[in-house]
mmCIF file with all atom_site columns, C-alpha atoms in Angstrom:
data_model
loop_
_atom_site.group_PDB
_atom_site.id
_atom_site.type_symbol
_atom_site.label_atom_id
_atom_site.label_alt_id
_atom_site.label_comp_id
_atom_site.label_asym_id
_atom_site.label_entity_id
_atom_site.label_seq_id
_atom_site.pdbx_PDB_ins_code
_atom_site.Cartn_x
_atom_site.Cartn_y
_atom_site.Cartn_z
_atom_site.occupancy
_atom_site.B_iso_or_equiv
_atom_site.pdbx_formal_charge
_atom_site.auth_seq_id
_atom_site.auth_comp_id
_atom_site.auth_asym_id
_atom_site.auth_atom_id
_atom_site.pdbx_PDB_model_num
ATOM 1   C CA . MET S 1 1   ? 25.762  -7.106  22.585  1.00 64.00 ? 13  MET S CA 1
ATOM 2   C CA . SER S 1 2   ? 25.827  -6.290  18.863  1.00 83.00 ? 14  SER S CA 1
ATOM 3   C CA . VAL S 1 3   ? 28.894  -5.651  16.762  1.00 89.00 ? 15  VAL S CA 1
ATOM 4   C CA . CYS S 1 4   ? 29.182  -2.441  14.729  1.00 92.00 ? 16  CYS S CA 1
ATOM 5   C CA . LEU S 1 5   ? 29.431  -3.231  11.034  1.00 89.00 ? 17  LEU S CA 1
ATOM 6   C CA . SER S 1 6   ? 31.690  -0.219  10.437  1.00 91.00 ? 18  SER S CA 1
ATOM 7   C CA . CYS S 1 7   ? 34.268  -0.324  13.221  1.00 92.00 ? 19  CYS S CA 1
ATOM 8   C CA . LYS S 1 8   ? 33.683  -3.911  14.467  1.00 91.00 ? 20  LYS S CA 1
ATOM 9   C CA . LYS S 1 9   ? 33.445  -2.809  18.121  1.00 89.00 ? 21  LYS S CA 1
ATOM 10  C CA . GLN S 1 10  ? 30.927  -4.492  20.406  1.00 83.00 ? 22  GLN S CA 1
ATOM 11  C CA . ASN S 1 11  ? 29.286  -1.524  21.969  1.00 85.00 ? 23  ASN S CA 1
ATOM 12  C CA . LEU S 1 12  ? 26.110  -0.759  20.024  1.00 93.00 ? 24  LEU S CA 1
ATOM 13  C CA . VAL S 1 13  ? 23.485  1.052   22.042  1.00 94.00 ? 25  VAL S CA 1
ATOM 14  C CA . ASP S 1 14  ? 19.757  0.550   21.437  1.00 94.00 ? 26  ASP S CA 1
ATOM 15  C CA . ARG S 1 15  ? 17.896  3.825   21.289  1.00 94.00 ? 27  ARG S CA 1
ATOM 16  C CA . ILE S 1 16  ? 14.687  5.364   20.039  1.00 94.00 ? 28  ILE S CA 1
ATOM 17  C CA . THR S 1 17  ? 14.853  8.570   18.077  1.00 93.00 ? 29  THR S CA 1
ATOM 18  C CA . GLN S 1 18  ? 12.160  10.947  16.954  1.00 95.00 ? 30  GLN S CA 1
ATOM 19  C CA . GLN S 1 19  ? 11.903  12.002  13.331  1.00 93.00 ? 31  GLN S CA 1
ATOM 20  C CA . GLU S 1 20  ? 9.956   15.074  12.312  1.00 96.00 ? 32  GLU S CA 1
ATOM 21  C CA . TYR S 1 21  ? 8.275   15.306  8.899   1.00 97.00 ? 33  TYR S CA 1
ATOM 22  C CA . GLU S 1 22  ? 6.626   18.353  7.382   1.00 97.00 ? 34  GLU S CA 1
ATOM 23  C CA . PHE S 1 23  ? 4.099   18.294  4.552   1.00 97.00 ? 35  PHE S CA 1
ATOM 24  C CA . LYS S 1 24  ? 1.638   20.952  3.423   1.00 97.00 ? 36  LYS S CA 1
ATOM 25  C CA . GLY S 1 25  ? 2.165   22.989  6.563   1.00 97.00 ? 37  GLY S CA 1
ATOM 26  C CA . GLU S 1 26  ? 1.550   20.022  8.878   1.00 97.00 ? 38  GLU S CA 1
ATOM 27  C CA . THR S 1 27  ? 4.068   18.224  11.080  1.00 97.00 ? 39  THR S CA 1
ATOM 28  C CA . LEU S 1 28  ? 4.274   14.532  11.934  1.00 97.00 ? 40  LEU S CA 1
ATOM 29  C CA . VAL S 1 29  ? 6.588   13.155  14.612  1.00 97.00 ? 41  VAL S CA 1
ATOM 30  C CA . THR S 1 30  ? 7.499   9.462   14.492  1.00 95.00 ? 42  THR S CA 1
ATOM 31  C CA . ARG S 1 31  ? 9.623   7.274   16.737  1.00 93.00 ? 43  ARG S CA 1
ATOM 32  C CA . GLN S 1 32  ? 12.119  4.789   15.339  1.00 92.00 ? 44  GLN S CA 1
ATOM 33  C CA . ARG S 1 33  ? 14.346  2.147   16.902  1.00 92.00 ? 45  ARG S CA 1
ATOM 34  C CA . GLU S 1 34  ? 17.980  2.132   15.944  1.00 93.00 ? 46  GLU S CA 1
ATOM 35  C CA . LYS S 1 35  ? 21.363  0.919   17.083  1.00 93.00 ? 47  LYS S CA 1
ATOM 36  C CA . PHE S 1 36  ? 24.048  3.533   17.663  1.00 94.00 ? 48  PHE S CA 1
ATOM 37  C CA . CYS S 1 37  ? 27.807  2.969   17.873  1.00 95.00 ? 49  CYS S CA 1
ATOM 38  C CA . PRO S 1 38  ? 29.362  5.491   20.277  1.00 93.00 ? 50  PRO S CA 1
ATOM 39  C CA . ALA S 1 39  ? 32.832  4.599   18.988  1.00 93.00 ? 51  ALA S CA 1
ATOM 40  C CA . CYS S 1 40  ? 32.322  5.610   15.334  1.00 94.00 ? 52  CYS S CA 1
ATOM 41  C CA . GLY S 1 41  ? 28.870  7.230   15.275  1.00 93.00 ? 53  GLY S CA 1
ATOM 42  C CA . GLU S 1 42  ? 27.378  4.642   12.900  1.00 94.00 ? 54  GLU S CA 1
ATOM 43  C CA . VAL S 1 43  ? 23.597  4.274   13.126  1.00 94.00 ? 55  VAL S CA 1
ATOM 44  C CA . THR S 1 44  ? 21.700  1.164   12.013  1.00 92.00 ? 56  THR S CA 1
ATOM 45  C CA . VAL S 1 45  ? 17.944  1.407   11.653  1.00 92.00 ? 57  VAL S CA 1
ATOM 46  C CA . ASP S 1 46  ? 15.770  -1.626  12.278  1.00 87.00 ? 58  ASP S CA 1
ATOM 47  C CA . PRO S 1 47  ? 14.379  -2.539  8.809   1.00 90.00 ? 59  PRO S CA 1
ATOM 48  C CA . VAL S 1 48  ? 10.913  -3.444  10.107  1.00 91.00 ? 60  VAL S CA 1
ATOM 49  C CA . ASP S 1 49  ? 10.712  -0.140  11.965  1.00 91.00 ? 61  ASP S CA 1
ATOM 50  C CA . ALA S 1 50  ? 11.917  1.713   8.867   1.00 93.00 ? 62  ALA S CA 1
ATOM 51  C CA . ARG S 1 51  ? 9.113   0.153   6.754   1.00 94.00 ? 63  ARG S CA 1
ATOM 52  C CA . ASN S 1 52  ? 6.527   0.944   9.431   1.00 94.00 ? 64  ASN S CA 1
ATOM 53  C CA . VAL S 1 53  ? 7.668   4.560   9.690   1.00 95.00 ? 65  VAL S CA 1
ATOM 54  C CA . ARG S 1 54  ? 7.664   4.929   5.891   1.00 96.00 ? 66  ARG S CA 1
ATOM 55  C CA . LYS S 1 55  ? 4.100   3.519   5.764   1.00 97.00 ? 67  LYS S CA 1
ATOM 56  C CA . THR S 1 56  ? 3.010   5.900   8.521   1.00 97.00 ? 68  THR S CA 1
ATOM 57  C CA . VAL S 1 57  ? 4.506   8.889   6.704   1.00 97.00 ? 69  VAL S CA 1
ATOM 58  C CA . ASN S 1 58  ? 3.098   7.842   3.311   1.00 97.00 ? 70  ASN S CA 1
ATOM 59  C CA . ASP S 1 59  ? -0.381  7.292   4.800   1.00 98.00 ? 71  ASP S CA 1
ATOM 60  C CA . TRP S 1 60  ? -0.222  10.644  6.535   1.00 98.00 ? 72  TRP S CA 1
ATOM 61  C CA . GLU S 1 61  ? 0.743   12.407  3.289   1.00 97.00 ? 73  GLU S CA 1
ATOM 62  C CA . ALA S 1 62  ? -1.964  10.491  1.390   1.00 98.00 ? 74  ALA S CA 1
ATOM 63  C CA . ARG S 1 63  ? -4.608  11.580  3.894   1.00 97.00 ? 75  ARG S CA 1
ATOM 64  C CA . LEU S 1 64  ? -3.462  15.210  3.679   1.00 98.00 ? 76  LEU S CA 1
ATOM 65  C CA . ASP S 1 65  ? -3.743  14.964  -0.121  1.00 97.00 ? 77  ASP S CA 1
ATOM 66  C CA . GLY S 1 66  ? -7.265  13.514  0.166   1.00 98.00 ? 78  GLY S CA 1
ATOM 67  C CA . PHE S 1 67  ? -6.377  9.929   -0.805  1.00 98.00 ? 79  PHE S CA 1
ATOM 68  C CA . LEU S 1 68  ? -7.400  6.666   0.830   1.00 98.00 ? 80  LEU S CA 1
ATOM 69  C CA . ILE S 1 69  ? -4.678  5.321   3.112   1.00 98.00 ? 81  ILE S CA 1
ATOM 70  C CA . SER S 1 70  ? -3.157  1.874   2.634   1.00 98.00 ? 82  SER S CA 1
ATOM 71  C CA . ASP S 1 71  ? -5.374  0.081   5.169   1.00 98.00 ? 83  ASP S CA 1
ATOM 72  C CA . GLU S 1 72  ? -8.495  1.564   3.557   1.00 98.00 ? 84  GLU S CA 1
ATOM 73  C CA . VAL S 1 73  ? -7.399  0.317   0.120   1.00 98.00 ? 85  VAL S CA 1
ATOM 74  C CA . ARG S 1 74  ? -6.952  -3.189  1.604   1.00 98.00 ? 86  ARG S CA 1
ATOM 75  C CA . ARG S 1 75  ? -10.314 -3.066  3.386   1.00 98.00 ? 87  ARG S CA 1
ATOM 76  C CA . ILE S 1 76  ? -12.188 -2.054  0.233   1.00 98.00 ? 88  ILE S CA 1
ATOM 77  C CA . ARG S 1 77  ? -10.420 -4.648  -1.940  1.00 97.00 ? 89  ARG S CA 1
ATOM 78  C CA . LYS S 1 78  ? -11.291 -7.390  0.541   1.00 97.00 ? 90  LYS S CA 1
ATOM 79  C CA . LYS S 1 79  ? -14.869 -6.120  0.849   1.00 96.00 ? 91  LYS S CA 1
ATOM 80  C CA . LEU S 1 80  ? -15.185 -6.507  -2.929  1.00 95.00 ? 92  LEU S CA 1
ATOM 81  C CA . GLY S 1 81  ? -13.826 -10.054 -2.687  1.00 93.00 ? 93  GLY S CA 1
ATOM 82  C CA . LEU S 1 82  ? -10.839 -9.343  -4.928  1.00 93.00 ? 94  LEU S CA 1
ATOM 83  C CA . THR S 1 83  ? -7.307  -10.669 -4.735  1.00 93.00 ? 95  THR S CA 1
ATOM 84  C CA . GLN S 1 84  ? -4.494  -8.160  -5.177  1.00 94.00 ? 96  GLN S CA 1
ATOM 85  C CA . LEU S 1 85  ? -3.739  -9.525  -8.645  1.00 91.00 ? 97  LEU S CA 1
ATOM 86  C CA . LEU S 1 86  ? -7.357  -9.375  -9.749  1.00 90.00 ? 98  LEU S CA 1
ATOM 87  C CA . ALA S 1 87  ? -7.734  -5.852  -8.370  1.00 93.00 ? 99  ALA S CA 1
ATOM 88  C CA . ALA S 1 88  ? -4.671  -4.832  -10.386 1.00 91.00 ? 100 ALA S CA 1
ATOM 89  C CA . LYS S 1 89  ? -6.234  -6.342  -13.524 1.00 88.00 ? 101 LYS S CA 1
ATOM 90  C CA . ILE S 1 90  ? -9.466  -4.424  -12.950 1.00 90.00 ? 102 ILE S CA 1
ATOM 91  C CA . PHE S 1 91  ? -8.077  -1.073  -11.797 1.00 91.00 ? 103 PHE S CA 1
ATOM 92  C CA . GLY S 1 92  ? -4.730  -1.099  -13.606 1.00 87.00 ? 104 GLY S CA 1
ATOM 93  C CA . GLY S 1 93  ? -1.403  -0.102  -12.129 1.00 86.00 ? 105 GLY S CA 1
ATOM 94  C CA . GLY S 1 94  ? 0.576   -3.260  -12.809 1.00 88.00 ? 106 GLY S CA 1
ATOM 95  C CA . ARG S 1 95  ? 0.855   -6.769  -11.427 1.00 88.00 ? 107 ARG S CA 1
ATOM 96  C CA . ASN S 1 96  ? 2.033   -5.746  -7.925  1.00 94.00 ? 108 ASN S CA 1
ATOM 97  C CA . ALA S 1 97  ? 0.173   -2.454  -7.678  1.00 95.00 ? 109 ALA S CA 1
ATOM 98  C CA . PHE S 1 98  ? -2.260  -3.368  -4.909  1.00 96.00 ? 110 PHE S CA 1
ATOM 99  C CA . SER S 1 99  ? 0.425   -5.059  -2.866  1.00 96.00 ? 111 SER S CA 1
ATOM 100 C CA . ARG S 1 100 ? 2.416   -1.825  -2.949  1.00 96.00 ? 112 ARG S CA 1
ATOM 101 C CA . TYR S 1 101 ? -0.656  0.351   -2.241  1.00 97.00 ? 113 TYR S CA 1
ATOM 102 C CA . GLU S 1 102 ? -1.590  -1.799  0.753   1.00 97.00 ? 114 GLU S CA 1
ATOM 103 C CA . ARG S 1 103 ? 1.936   -1.743  2.201   1.00 96.00 ? 115 ARG S CA 1
ATOM 104 C CA . GLY S 1 104 ? 2.007   2.051   1.893   1.00 96.00 ? 116 GLY S CA 1
ATOM 105 C CA . GLU S 1 105 ? 4.893   1.903   -0.580  1.00 95.00 ? 117 GLU S CA 1
ATOM 106 C CA . ALA S 1 106 ? 3.053   3.566   -3.454  1.00 96.00 ? 118 ALA S CA 1
ATOM 107 C CA . LEU S 1 107 ? 0.096   5.880   -3.854  1.00 96.00 ? 119 LEU S CA 1
ATOM 108 C CA . GLN S 1 108 ? -2.734  4.847   -6.122  1.00 96.00 ? 120 GLN S CA 1
ATOM 109 C CA . MET S 1 109 ? -3.766  7.165   -8.926  1.00 96.00 ? 121 MET S CA 1
ATOM 110 C CA . ARG S 1 110 ? -6.635  9.557   -8.223  1.00 97.00 ? 122 ARG S CA 1
ATOM 111 C CA . SER S 1 111 ? -8.890  7.657   -10.658 1.00 95.00 ? 123 SER S CA 1
ATOM 112 C CA . THR S 1 112 ? -8.269  4.374   -8.782  1.00 96.00 ? 124 THR S CA 1
ATOM 113 C CA . ASP S 1 113 ? -8.860  6.132   -5.474  1.00 97.00 ? 125 ASP S CA 1
ATOM 114 C CA . ASN S 1 114 ? -12.150 7.599   -6.704  1.00 97.00 ? 126 ASN S CA 1
ATOM 115 C CA . LEU S 1 115 ? -13.341 4.278   -8.115  1.00 96.00 ? 127 LEU S CA 1
ATOM 116 C CA . LEU S 1 116 ? -12.474 2.468   -4.873  1.00 97.00 ? 128 LEU S CA 1
ATOM 117 C CA . ARG S 1 117 ? -14.531 5.026   -2.928  1.00 98.00 ? 129 ARG S CA 1
ATOM 118 C CA . ILE S 1 118 ? -17.513 4.563   -5.237  1.00 97.00 ? 130 ILE S CA 1
ATOM 119 C CA . LEU S 1 119 ? -17.294 0.762   -5.044  1.00 97.00 ? 131 LEU S CA 1
ATOM 120 C CA . ASP S 1 120 ? -16.964 0.937   -1.263  1.00 98.00 ? 132 ASP S CA 1
ATOM 121 C CA . SER S 1 121 ? -20.352 2.652   -1.130  1.00 98.00 ? 133 SER S CA 1
ATOM 122 C CA . HIS S 1 122 ? -21.862 0.688   -4.028  1.00 97.00 ? 134 HIS S CA 1
ATOM 123 C CA . PRO S 1 123 ? -20.173 -2.728  -4.360  1.00 95.00 ? 135 PRO S CA 1
ATOM 124 C CA . GLU S 1 124 ? -22.928 -3.858  -6.706  1.00 92.00 ? 136 GLU S CA 1
ATOM 125 C CA . LEU S 1 125 ? -21.411 -1.536  -9.345  1.00 93.00 ? 137 LEU S CA 1
ATOM 126 C CA . LEU S 1 126 ? -18.342 -3.749  -9.664  1.00 92.00 ? 138 LEU S CA 1
ATOM 127 C CA . GLY S 1 127 ? -20.233 -5.633  -12.374 1.00 87.00 ? 139 GLY S CA 1
ATOM 128 C CA . GLU S 1 128 ? -20.498 -2.413  -14.400 1.00 86.00 ? 140 GLU S CA 1
ATOM 129 C CA . ILE S 1 129 ? -16.724 -2.257  -14.771 1.00 82.00 ? 141 ILE S CA 1
ATOM 130 C CA . LEU S 1 130 ? -16.729 -5.577  -16.594 1.00 67.00 ? 142 LEU S CA 1
ATOM 131 C CA . PRO S 1 131 ? -20.056 -5.662  -18.433 1.00 52.00 ? 143 PRO S CA 1
ATOM 132 C CA . GLN S 1 132 ? -19.386 -9.112  -19.911 1.00 45.00 ? 144 GLN S CA 1
ATOM 133 C CA . THR S 1 133 ? -18.999 -10.627 -16.432 1.00 42.00 ? 145 THR S CA 1
ATOM 134 C CA . ASP S 1 134 ? -21.364 -10.305 -13.498 1.00 41.00 ? 146 ASP S CA 1
ATOM 135 C CA . CYS S 1 135 ? -18.765 -9.742  -10.832 1.00 47.00 ? 147 CYS S CA 1
ATOM 136 C CA . SER S 1 136 ? -20.914 -8.369  -8.036  1.00 43.00 ? 148 SER S CA 1
ATOM 137 C CA . PRO S 1 137 ? -20.207 -10.030 -4.662  1.00 47.00 ? 149 PRO S CA 1
ATOM 138 C CA . GLN S 1 138 ? -23.831 -11.249 -4.553  1.00 47.00 ? 150 GLN S CA 1
ATOM 139 C CA . SER S 1 139 ? -23.651 -13.021 -7.929  1.00 47.00 ? 151 SER S CA 1
ATOM 140 C CA . GLY S 1 140 ? -21.629 -15.989 -6.748  1.00 49.00 ? 152 GLY S CA 1
ATOM 141 C CA . THR S 1 141 ? -19.582 -15.782 -9.964  1.00 46.00 ? 153 THR S CA 1
ATOM 142 C CA . ASN S 1 142 ? -16.029 -16.940 -9.485  1.00 49.00 ? 154 ASN S CA 1
ATOM 143 C CA . LEU S 1 143 ? -14.308 -13.801 -10.706 1.00 53.00 ? 155 LEU S CA 1
ATOM 144 C CA . GLU S 1 144 ? -10.873 -15.443 -10.666 1.00 50.00 ? 156 GLU S CA 1
ATOM 145 C CA . THR S 1 145 ? -12.112 -18.136 -13.053 1.00 50.00 ? 157 THR S CA 1
ATOM 146 C CA . ALA S 1 146 ? -13.923 -15.639 -15.258 1.00 47.00 ? 158 ALA S CA 1
ATOM 147 C CA . MET S 1 147 ? -10.790 -13.567 -15.713 1.00 51.00 ? 159 MET S CA 1
ATOM 148 C CA . SER S 1 148 ? -8.045  -16.191 -15.585 1.00 50.00 ? 160 SER S CA 1
ATOM 149 C CA . GLY S 1 149 ? -8.160  -17.219 -19.246 1.00 41.00 ? 161 GLY S CA 1
ATOM 150 C CA . ASP S 1 150 ? -5.758  -16.161 -21.958 1.00 32.00 ? 162 ASP S CA 1
ATOM 151 C CA . LEU S 1 151 ? -8.003  -13.265 -22.844 1.00 31.00 ? 163 LEU S CA 1
ATOM 152 C CA . PHE S 1 152 ? -9.201  -10.627 -20.446 1.00 37.00 ? 164 PHE S CA 1
ATOM 153 C CA . VAL S 1 153 ? -12.301 -8.855  -21.754 1.00 36.00 ? 165 VAL S CA 1
ATOM 154 C CA . SER S 1 154 ? -13.090 -5.442  -20.342 1.00 36.00 ? 166 SER S CA 1
ATOM 155 C CA . GLN S 1 155 ? -15.361 -2.746  -21.724 1.00 34.00 ? 167 GLN S CA 1
ATOM 156 C CA . GLY S 1 156 ? -15.578 -4.670  -25.003 1.00 36.00 ? 168 GLY S CA 1
ATOM 157 C CA . VAL S 1 157 ? -11.795 -4.494  -25.533 1.00 33.00 ? 169 VAL S CA 1
ATOM 158 C CA . GLN S 1 158 ? -9.818  -7.713  -25.701 1.00 36.00 ? 170 GLN S CA 1
ATOM 159 C CA . VAL S 1 159 ? -6.366  -7.654  -24.158 1.00 35.00 ? 171 VAL S CA 1
ATOM 160 C CA . ASN S 1 160 ? -3.999  -10.568 -24.604 1.00 35.00 ? 172 ASN S CA 1
ATOM 161 C CA . GLU S 1 161 ? -2.605  -11.338 -21.129 1.00 36.00 ? 173 GLU S CA 1
ATOM 162 C CA . ARG S 1 162 ? 0.423   -13.380 -22.276 1.00 30.00 ? 174 ARG S CA 1
#
């Protein structure tokens, strides 16, 4: 039996609750595990469940807004043979951007979403984003090596990565 962190009594009850979310006239119902203390009313939500519910809600809202959902972003990135860090260098959004997109913690910008959709249908166009480097999956070029130097060259613009 678990101990309540608020009142220190050993009577926490496991339960599953339903949460209802509304967005753009649509409703989503999720289920979440939690521990409830009948003595003081304290509720503790399982952190893994909380992350999963948040991802579900964020993906649902993304889909309603016409964006790729987190699993689709991951699938396309992997299809292109990119690491999360390399994808962030190519598409922008910061060092941890793709990690956050793929966990459903953040929504990619519309321009990133559109470019991912295009590259999903035409992966050979990846090389067009970086004209100085043939980075198509068929080229065999080690994209990590090509972009890991002190200077990252994109569209003819040099950006110091330090």
